[in-house]
Coordinates of N, CA and C in Angstrom, one line a residue:
M23 N 12.7 -19.3 -19.9 CA 13.8 -19.3 -18.9 C 13.6 -20.4 -17.9
D24 N 14.5 -21.3 -17.7 CA 14.4 -22.4 -16.8 C 14.4 -21.9 -15.3
E25 N 13.8 -22.6 -14.5 CA 13.7 -22.3 -13.1 C 15.2 -22.4 -12.5
P26 N 15.6 -21.5 -11.7 CA 16.9 -21.6 -11.1 C 17.1 -22.9 -10.3
K27 N 18.4 -23.3 -10.3 CA 18.7 -24.6 -9.7 C 18.6 -24.7 -8.2
S28 N 18.8 -23.6 -7.5 CA 18.7 -23.6 -6.1 C 18.0 -22.3 -5.6
W29 N 17.7 -22.3 -4.3 CA 17.0 -21.2 -3.7 C 17.9 -20.0 -3.8
D30 N 19.2 -20.1 -3.5 CA 20.1 -19.0 -3.5 C 20.2 -18.4 -4.9
V31 N 20.2 -19.2 -5.9 CA 20.3 -18.7 -7.3 C 19.0 -18.0 -7.6
L32 N 17.8 -18.5 -7.2 CA 16.6 -17.9 -7.4 C 16.5 -16.5 -6.8
I33 N 16.9 -16.4 -5.5 CA 16.9 -15.1 -4.9 C 17.9 -14.2 -5.6
D34 N 19.0 -14.7 -6.0 CA 20.0 -13.8 -6.8 C 19.4 -13.3 -8.1
E35 N 18.5 -14.1 -8.7 CA 17.9 -13.8 -9.9 C 16.8 -12.7 -9.7
L36 N 16.3 -12.6 -8.5 CA 15.2 -11.7 -8.2 C 15.8 -10.3 -7.9
R37 N 16.1 -9.6 -9.0 CA 16.6 -8.2 -8.9 C 15.9 -7.4 -9.9
G38 N 16.0 -6.1 -9.7 CA 15.4 -5.2 -10.6 C 13.9 -5.3 -10.7
N39 N 13.4 -5.4 -12.0 CA 12.0 -5.4 -12.2 C 11.3 -6.7 -11.6
R40 N 12.0 -7.8 -11.6 CA 11.4 -9.0 -11.1 C 11.2 -8.9 -9.6
A41 N 12.1 -8.3 -8.9 CA 12.0 -8.1 -7.5 C 10.9 -7.1 -7.2
E42 N 10.8 -6.0 -8.0 CA 9.8 -5.0 -7.8 C 8.4 -5.6 -8.1
L43 N 8.3 -6.4 -9.1 CA 7.0 -7.0 -9.4 C 6.6 -8.0 -8.3
L44 N 7.5 -8.8 -7.8 CA 7.2 -9.8 -6.8 C 6.8 -9.0 -5.5
L45 N 7.4 -8.0 -5.2 CA 7.1 -7.2 -4.0 C 5.7 -6.5 -4.2
A46 N 5.4 -6.1 -5.4 CA 4.2 -5.4 -5.7 C 3.0 -6.4 -5.7
I47 N 3.2 -7.6 -6.0 CA 2.1 -8.6 -6.0 C 1.9 -9.2 -4.6
N48 N 1.4 -8.4 -3.7 CA 1.2 -8.9 -2.4 C 0.1 -9.9 -2.4
D49 N -1.1 -9.5 -2.9 CA -2.2 -10.5 -3.1 C -3.2 -9.9 -4.0
N50 N -3.6 -10.7 -5.0 CA -4.6 -10.3 -6.0 C -4.3 -8.9 -6.6
Y51 N -3.1 -8.8 -7.1 CA -2.7 -7.5 -7.7 C -2.8 -7.6 -9.2
P52 N -3.7 -6.7 -9.8 CA -3.8 -6.8 -11.3 C -2.5 -6.6 -12.0
A53 N -2.3 -7.3 -13.0 CA -1.0 -7.2 -13.8 C -0.9 -5.8 -14.4
E54 N -2.0 -5.1 -14.7 CA -1.9 -3.8 -15.3 C -1.3 -2.8 -14.3
T55 N -1.6 -3.0 -13.0 CA -1.2 -1.9 -12.0 C 0.3 -1.6 -11.9
P56 N 1.1 -2.6 -11.8 CA 2.5 -2.2 -11.6 C 3.2 -1.6 -12.8
K57 N 2.6 -1.8 -14.0 CA 3.2 -1.3 -15.2 C 3.4 0.2 -15.2
S58 N 2.5 1.0 -14.5 CA 2.6 2.4 -14.5 C 3.8 2.8 -13.5
E59 N 4.2 1.9 -12.7 CA 5.2 2.2 -11.7 C 6.6 1.8 -12.1
L60 N 6.6 1.0 -13.3 CA 7.9 0.5 -13.8 C 8.3 1.3 -15.0
T61 N 9.6 1.3 -15.3 CA 10.0 2.1 -16.5 C 10.1 1.2 -17.8
D62 N 9.9 -0.1 -17.6 CA 10.0 -1.0 -18.8 C 8.7 -1.0 -19.6
T63 N 8.8 -1.6 -20.7 CA 7.6 -1.6 -21.6 C 6.7 -2.7 -21.1
V64 N 5.4 -2.7 -21.6 CA 4.4 -3.7 -21.2 C 4.9 -5.1 -21.5
N65 N 5.6 -5.3 -22.7 CA 6.1 -6.6 -23.1 C 7.1 -7.1 -22.1
S66 N 8.0 -6.1 -21.6 CA 9.0 -6.5 -20.7 C 8.4 -6.9 -19.3
V67 N 7.4 -6.2 -18.9 CA 6.7 -6.5 -17.6 C 6.1 -7.8 -17.7
N68 N 5.4 -8.1 -18.8 CA 4.7 -9.4 -19.0 C 5.8 -10.5 -19.1
Y69 N 6.9 -10.2 -19.7 CA 8.0 -11.2 -19.7 C 8.4 -11.6 -18.3
H70 N 8.6 -10.6 -17.5 CA 9.1 -10.8 -16.1 C 8.0 -11.5 -15.3
L71 N 6.7 -11.1 -15.5 CA 5.6 -11.8 -14.8 C 5.5 -13.3 -15.2
D72 N 5.7 -13.5 -16.5 CA 5.7 -14.9 -17.0 C 6.8 -15.8 -16.3
I73 N 8.0 -15.1 -16.2 CA 9.1 -15.9 -15.5 C 8.8 -16.1 -14.1
L74 N 8.2 -15.1 -13.4 CA 7.9 -15.4 -12.0 C 6.8 -16.5 -11.8
E75 N 5.9 -16.5 -12.8 CA 4.9 -17.6 -12.8 C 5.5 -18.9 -13.1
E76 N 6.4 -19.0 -14.1 CA 7.1 -20.2 -14.4 C 7.9 -20.8 -13.2
W77 N 8.5 -19.9 -12.4 CA 9.3 -20.2 -11.2 C 8.4 -20.7 -10.1
G78 N 7.1 -20.5 -10.2 CA 6.1 -20.9 -9.2 C 6.0 -19.9 -8.0
L79 N 6.4 -18.6 -8.3 CA 6.4 -17.6 -7.2 C 5.0 -16.9 -7.2
I80 N 4.4 -16.8 -8.4 CA 3.1 -16.2 -8.5 C 2.2 -17.1 -9.3
E81 N 0.9 -16.8 -9.2 CA -0.1 -17.6 -10.0 C -1.2 -16.6 -10.4
V82 N -1.8 -16.9 -11.5 CA -3.0 -16.2 -11.9 C -4.2 -16.7 -11.1
V83 N -4.9 -15.7 -10.5 CA -6.1 -16.1 -9.7 C -7.4 -15.6 -10.3
A84 N -7.3 -14.7 -11.3 CA -8.5 -14.2 -12.0 C -8.0 -13.4 -13.2
H85 N -9.0 -13.0 -14.0 CA -8.8 -12.1 -15.1 C -9.8 -10.9 -14.8
E86 N -9.3 -9.7 -15.0 CA -10.0 -8.5 -14.7 C -10.2 -7.7 -16.0
Q87 N -11.5 -7.5 -16.3 CA -11.9 -6.7 -17.5 C -11.6 -5.3 -17.3
Q88 N -10.9 -4.6 -18.2 CA -10.6 -3.2 -18.1 C -10.9 -2.5 -19.4
G89 N -12.1 -2.0 -19.5 CA -12.6 -1.4 -20.7 C -12.8 -2.5 -21.8
G90 N -12.5 -2.1 -23.0 CA -12.6 -3.0 -24.1 C -11.4 -3.8 -24.4
R91 N -10.4 -3.7 -23.6 CA -9.1 -4.4 -23.8 C -9.2 -5.8 -23.4
I92 N -8.1 -6.5 -23.7 CA -8.0 -7.9 -23.2 C -8.0 -7.9 -21.7
P93 N -8.7 -8.8 -21.1 CA -8.7 -8.9 -19.6 C -7.3 -9.0 -19.0
A94 N -7.0 -8.2 -18.0 CA -5.7 -8.3 -17.3 C -5.7 -9.5 -16.4
R95 N -4.5 -10.1 -16.3 CA -4.4 -11.2 -15.4 C -4.2 -10.6 -14.0
V96 N -4.8 -11.3 -13.0 CA -4.7 -10.9 -11.6 C -3.8 -12.0 -10.9
F97 N -2.7 -11.5 -10.3 CA -1.8 -12.4 -9.7 C -1.8 -12.4 -8.2
S98 N -1.4 -13.5 -7.7 CA -1.3 -13.7 -6.2 C 0.0 -14.4 -6.0
L99 N 0.7 -14.1 -4.8 CA 1.9 -14.9 -4.5 C 1.5 -16.3 -4.1
T100 N 2.3 -17.2 -4.5 CA 2.2 -18.6 -4.0 C 2.9 -18.7 -2.6
D101 N 2.8 -19.8 -2.0 CA 3.5 -20.0 -0.7 C 5.0 -19.8 -1.0
H102 N 5.5 -20.4 -2.1 CA 6.9 -20.3 -2.5 C 7.2 -18.8 -2.8
G103 N 6.3 -18.1 -3.4 CA 6.5 -16.7 -3.6 C 6.6 -15.9 -2.3
R104 N 5.8 -16.2 -1.3 CA 5.8 -15.5 -0.1 C 7.2 -15.8 0.6
E105 N 7.7 -17.0 0.5 CA 9.0 -17.3 1.1 C 10.1 -16.5 0.4
A106 N 10.0 -16.4 -0.9 CA 11.0 -15.6 -1.7 C 10.9 -14.2 -1.3
V107 N 9.7 -13.6 -1.1 CA 9.6 -12.2 -0.6 C 10.2 -12.0 0.7
E108 N 9.9 -12.9 1.7 CA 10.5 -12.8 3.0 C 12.0 -12.9 2.9
D109 N 12.6 -13.8 2.2 CA 14.0 -14.0 2.0 C 14.6 -12.8 1.3
L110 N 14.0 -12.3 0.3 CA 14.5 -11.1 -0.4 C 14.5 -9.9 0.5
L111 N 13.4 -9.7 1.3 CA 13.4 -8.6 2.2 C 14.5 -8.7 3.3
A112 N 14.7 -9.9 3.8 CA 15.7 -10.1 4.8 C 17.1 -9.9 4.2
R113 N 17.3 -10.3 3.0 CA 18.7 -10.1 2.4 C 19.0 -8.7 2.1
T114 N 18.0 -8.0 1.6 CA 18.2 -6.6 1.1 C 17.9 -5.5 2.2
G115 N 17.1 -5.9 3.2 CA 16.7 -4.9 4.2 C 15.7 -4.0 3.6
A116 N 15.1 -4.4 2.5 CA 14.1 -3.5 1.8 C 12.8 -3.7 2.6
R117 N 11.9 -2.8 2.4 CA 10.6 -2.8 3.0 C 9.6 -3.2 1.9
P118 N 8.6 -4.0 2.2 CA 7.6 -4.3 1.2 C 6.8 -3.1 0.8
I119 N 6.4 -3.1 -0.5 CA 5.5 -2.0 -1.0 C 4.2 -2.2 -0.3
P120 N 3.7 -1.1 0.4 CA 2.4 -1.2 1.0 C 1.3 -1.5 0.1
S121 N 0.4 -2.4 0.5 CA -0.7 -2.7 -0.4 C -1.7 -1.6 -0.4
A122 N -2.6 -1.6 -1.3 CA -3.6 -0.5 -1.4 C -4.4 -0.4 -0.1
V123 N -4.7 -1.6 0.5 CA -5.5 -1.6 1.8 C -4.7 -0.9 2.9
E124 N -3.4 -1.2 2.9 CA -2.5 -0.6 4.0 C -2.4 0.9 3.8
Q125 N -2.3 1.3 2.5 CA -2.2 2.7 2.2 C -3.5 3.4 2.6
H126 N -4.6 2.8 2.3 CA -5.9 3.3 2.7 C -6.1 3.4 4.2
I127 N -5.7 2.4 4.9 CA -5.7 2.4 6.4 C -4.9 3.5 6.9
E128 N -3.7 3.7 6.4 CA -2.8 4.8 6.8 C -3.4 6.2 6.5
S129 N -4.1 6.3 5.4 CA -4.7 7.5 5.1 C -5.9 7.8 6.0
L130 N -6.6 6.8 6.4 CA -7.7 6.9 7.4 C -7.2 7.3 8.7
R131 N -6.1 6.7 9.1 CA -5.4 7.1 10.4 C -5.1 8.5 10.4
S132 N -4.5 9.0 9.3 CA -4.1 10.4 9.2 C -5.4 11.3 9.3
D133 N -6.4 10.9 8.6 CA -7.7 11.6 8.7 C -8.2 11.7 10.1
V134 N -8.2 10.6 10.8 CA -8.6 10.5 12.2 C -7.8 11.5 13.1
E135 N -6.5 11.5 12.9 CA -5.6 12.4 13.7 C -6.0 13.8 13.4
D136 N -6.2 14.1 12.1 CA -6.6 15.5 11.7 C -7.9 15.9 12.3
A137 N -8.9 15.0 12.3 CA -10.2 15.2 12.9 C -10.1 15.4 14.4
K138 N -9.2 14.6 15.1 CA -9.0 14.8 16.5 C -8.4 16.2 16.8
A139 N -7.5 16.6 16.0 CA -6.9 17.9 16.2 C -7.9 19.0 16.0
E140 N -8.7 18.9 15.0 CA -9.8 19.9 14.7 C -10.8 19.9 15.8
A141 N -11.2 18.7 16.3 CA -12.1 18.6 17.4 C -11.6 19.3 18.7
Q142 N -10.3 19.1 19.0 CA -9.6 19.7 20.1 C -9.6 21.2 20.0
A143 N -9.3 21.7 18.8 CA -9.3 23.1 18.5 C -10.7 23.7 18.7
A144 N -11.7 23.0 18.2 CA -13.1 23.5 18.4 C -13.5 23.5 19.9
Q145 N -13.1 22.5 20.6 CA -13.3 22.4 22.1 C -12.6 23.6 22.8
D146 N -11.4 23.9 22.4 CA -10.7 25.0 23.0 C -11.4 26.3 22.7
R147 N -12.0 26.5 21.5 CA -12.7 27.7 21.1 C -14.0 27.7 22.0
V148 N -14.7 26.6 22.2 CA -15.9 26.6 23.0 C -15.6 27.0 24.4
E149 N -14.5 26.4 25.0 CA -14.1 26.8 26.3 C -13.8 28.3 26.4
G150 N -13.2 28.8 25.4 CA -12.9 30.3 25.4 C -14.1 31.1 25.3
L151 N -15.1 30.7 24.5 CA -16.4 31.4 24.4 C -17.2 31.3 25.7
K152 N -17.1 30.1 26.4 CA -17.8 30.0 27.7 C -17.2 31.0 28.7
E153 N -15.9 31.2 28.7 CA -15.3 32.2 29.6 C -15.8 33.6 29.2
V154 N -15.9 33.9 28.0 CA -16.3 35.2 27.5 C -17.8 35.4 27.9
V155 N -18.6 34.4 27.7 CA -20.1 34.5 28.1 C -20.2 34.7 29.6
Q156 N -19.4 34.0 30.4 CA -19.4 34.1 31.9 C -19.0 35.5 32.3
E157 N -18.0 36.1 31.6 CA -17.5 37.4 32.0 C -18.6 38.4 31.6
L158 N -19.2 38.3 30.5 CA -20.3 39.2 30.0 C -21.5 39.1 31.0
A159 N -21.8 37.8 31.4 CA -23.0 37.6 32.3 C -22.7 38.3 33.6
A160 N -21.4 38.2 34.1 CA -21.0 38.9 35.3 C -21.2 40.4 35.2
E161 N -20.7 40.9 34.1 CA -20.8 42.4 33.8 C -22.3 42.8 33.8
V162 N -23.1 42.1 33.1 CA -24.6 42.4 33.0 C -25.2 42.3 34.4
E163 N -24.9 41.3 35.2 CA -25.4 41.2 36.6 C -24.9 42.3 37.4
A164 N -23.6 42.7 37.3 CA -23.1 43.8 38.1 C -23.8 45.1 37.7
Q165 N -24.0 45.3 36.4 CA -24.7 46.5 36.0 C -26.2 46.6 36.5
A166 N -26.8 45.4 36.5 CA -28.2 45.3 36.9 C -28.3 45.6 38.4
Q167 N -27.3 45.2 39.2 CA -27.3 45.4 40.6 C -27.0 46.9 40.9
A168 N -26.2 47.5 40.1 CA -25.8 48.9 40.3 C -27.0 49.8 40.0
K169 N -28.0 49.4 39.3 CA -29.1 50.3 39.0 C -30.1 50.3 40.1

């Protein structure tokens, strides 16, 4: 497939799986990974990846060995591809697919918030136990003085 004649035509051609793939390839994204997220066949995904590469939106930056199979191509956005993603997002109002790192950071933030809540609950229990100990100590002291 020939490269679109203009930027507007290119952006118009970025729909469906091509747009999903382009958004999924934030940086160094193995070609194998988005296939599980798309409904098309492997051949169709490879076809769309080849088109995005022909258009200069993505480039192969490495090959990743996955078991005994043929090494998967690892793609990265080109500068032209990053411009296309920005334009595509601006035109559609879509949000980019979070990268694995962003998802991991969000997961860690959630874990930190959970840990803070657990620490606060533990601190509250400690304060409650301190009050009980102080009350018992006062009772023991009162009983000792009464004898």
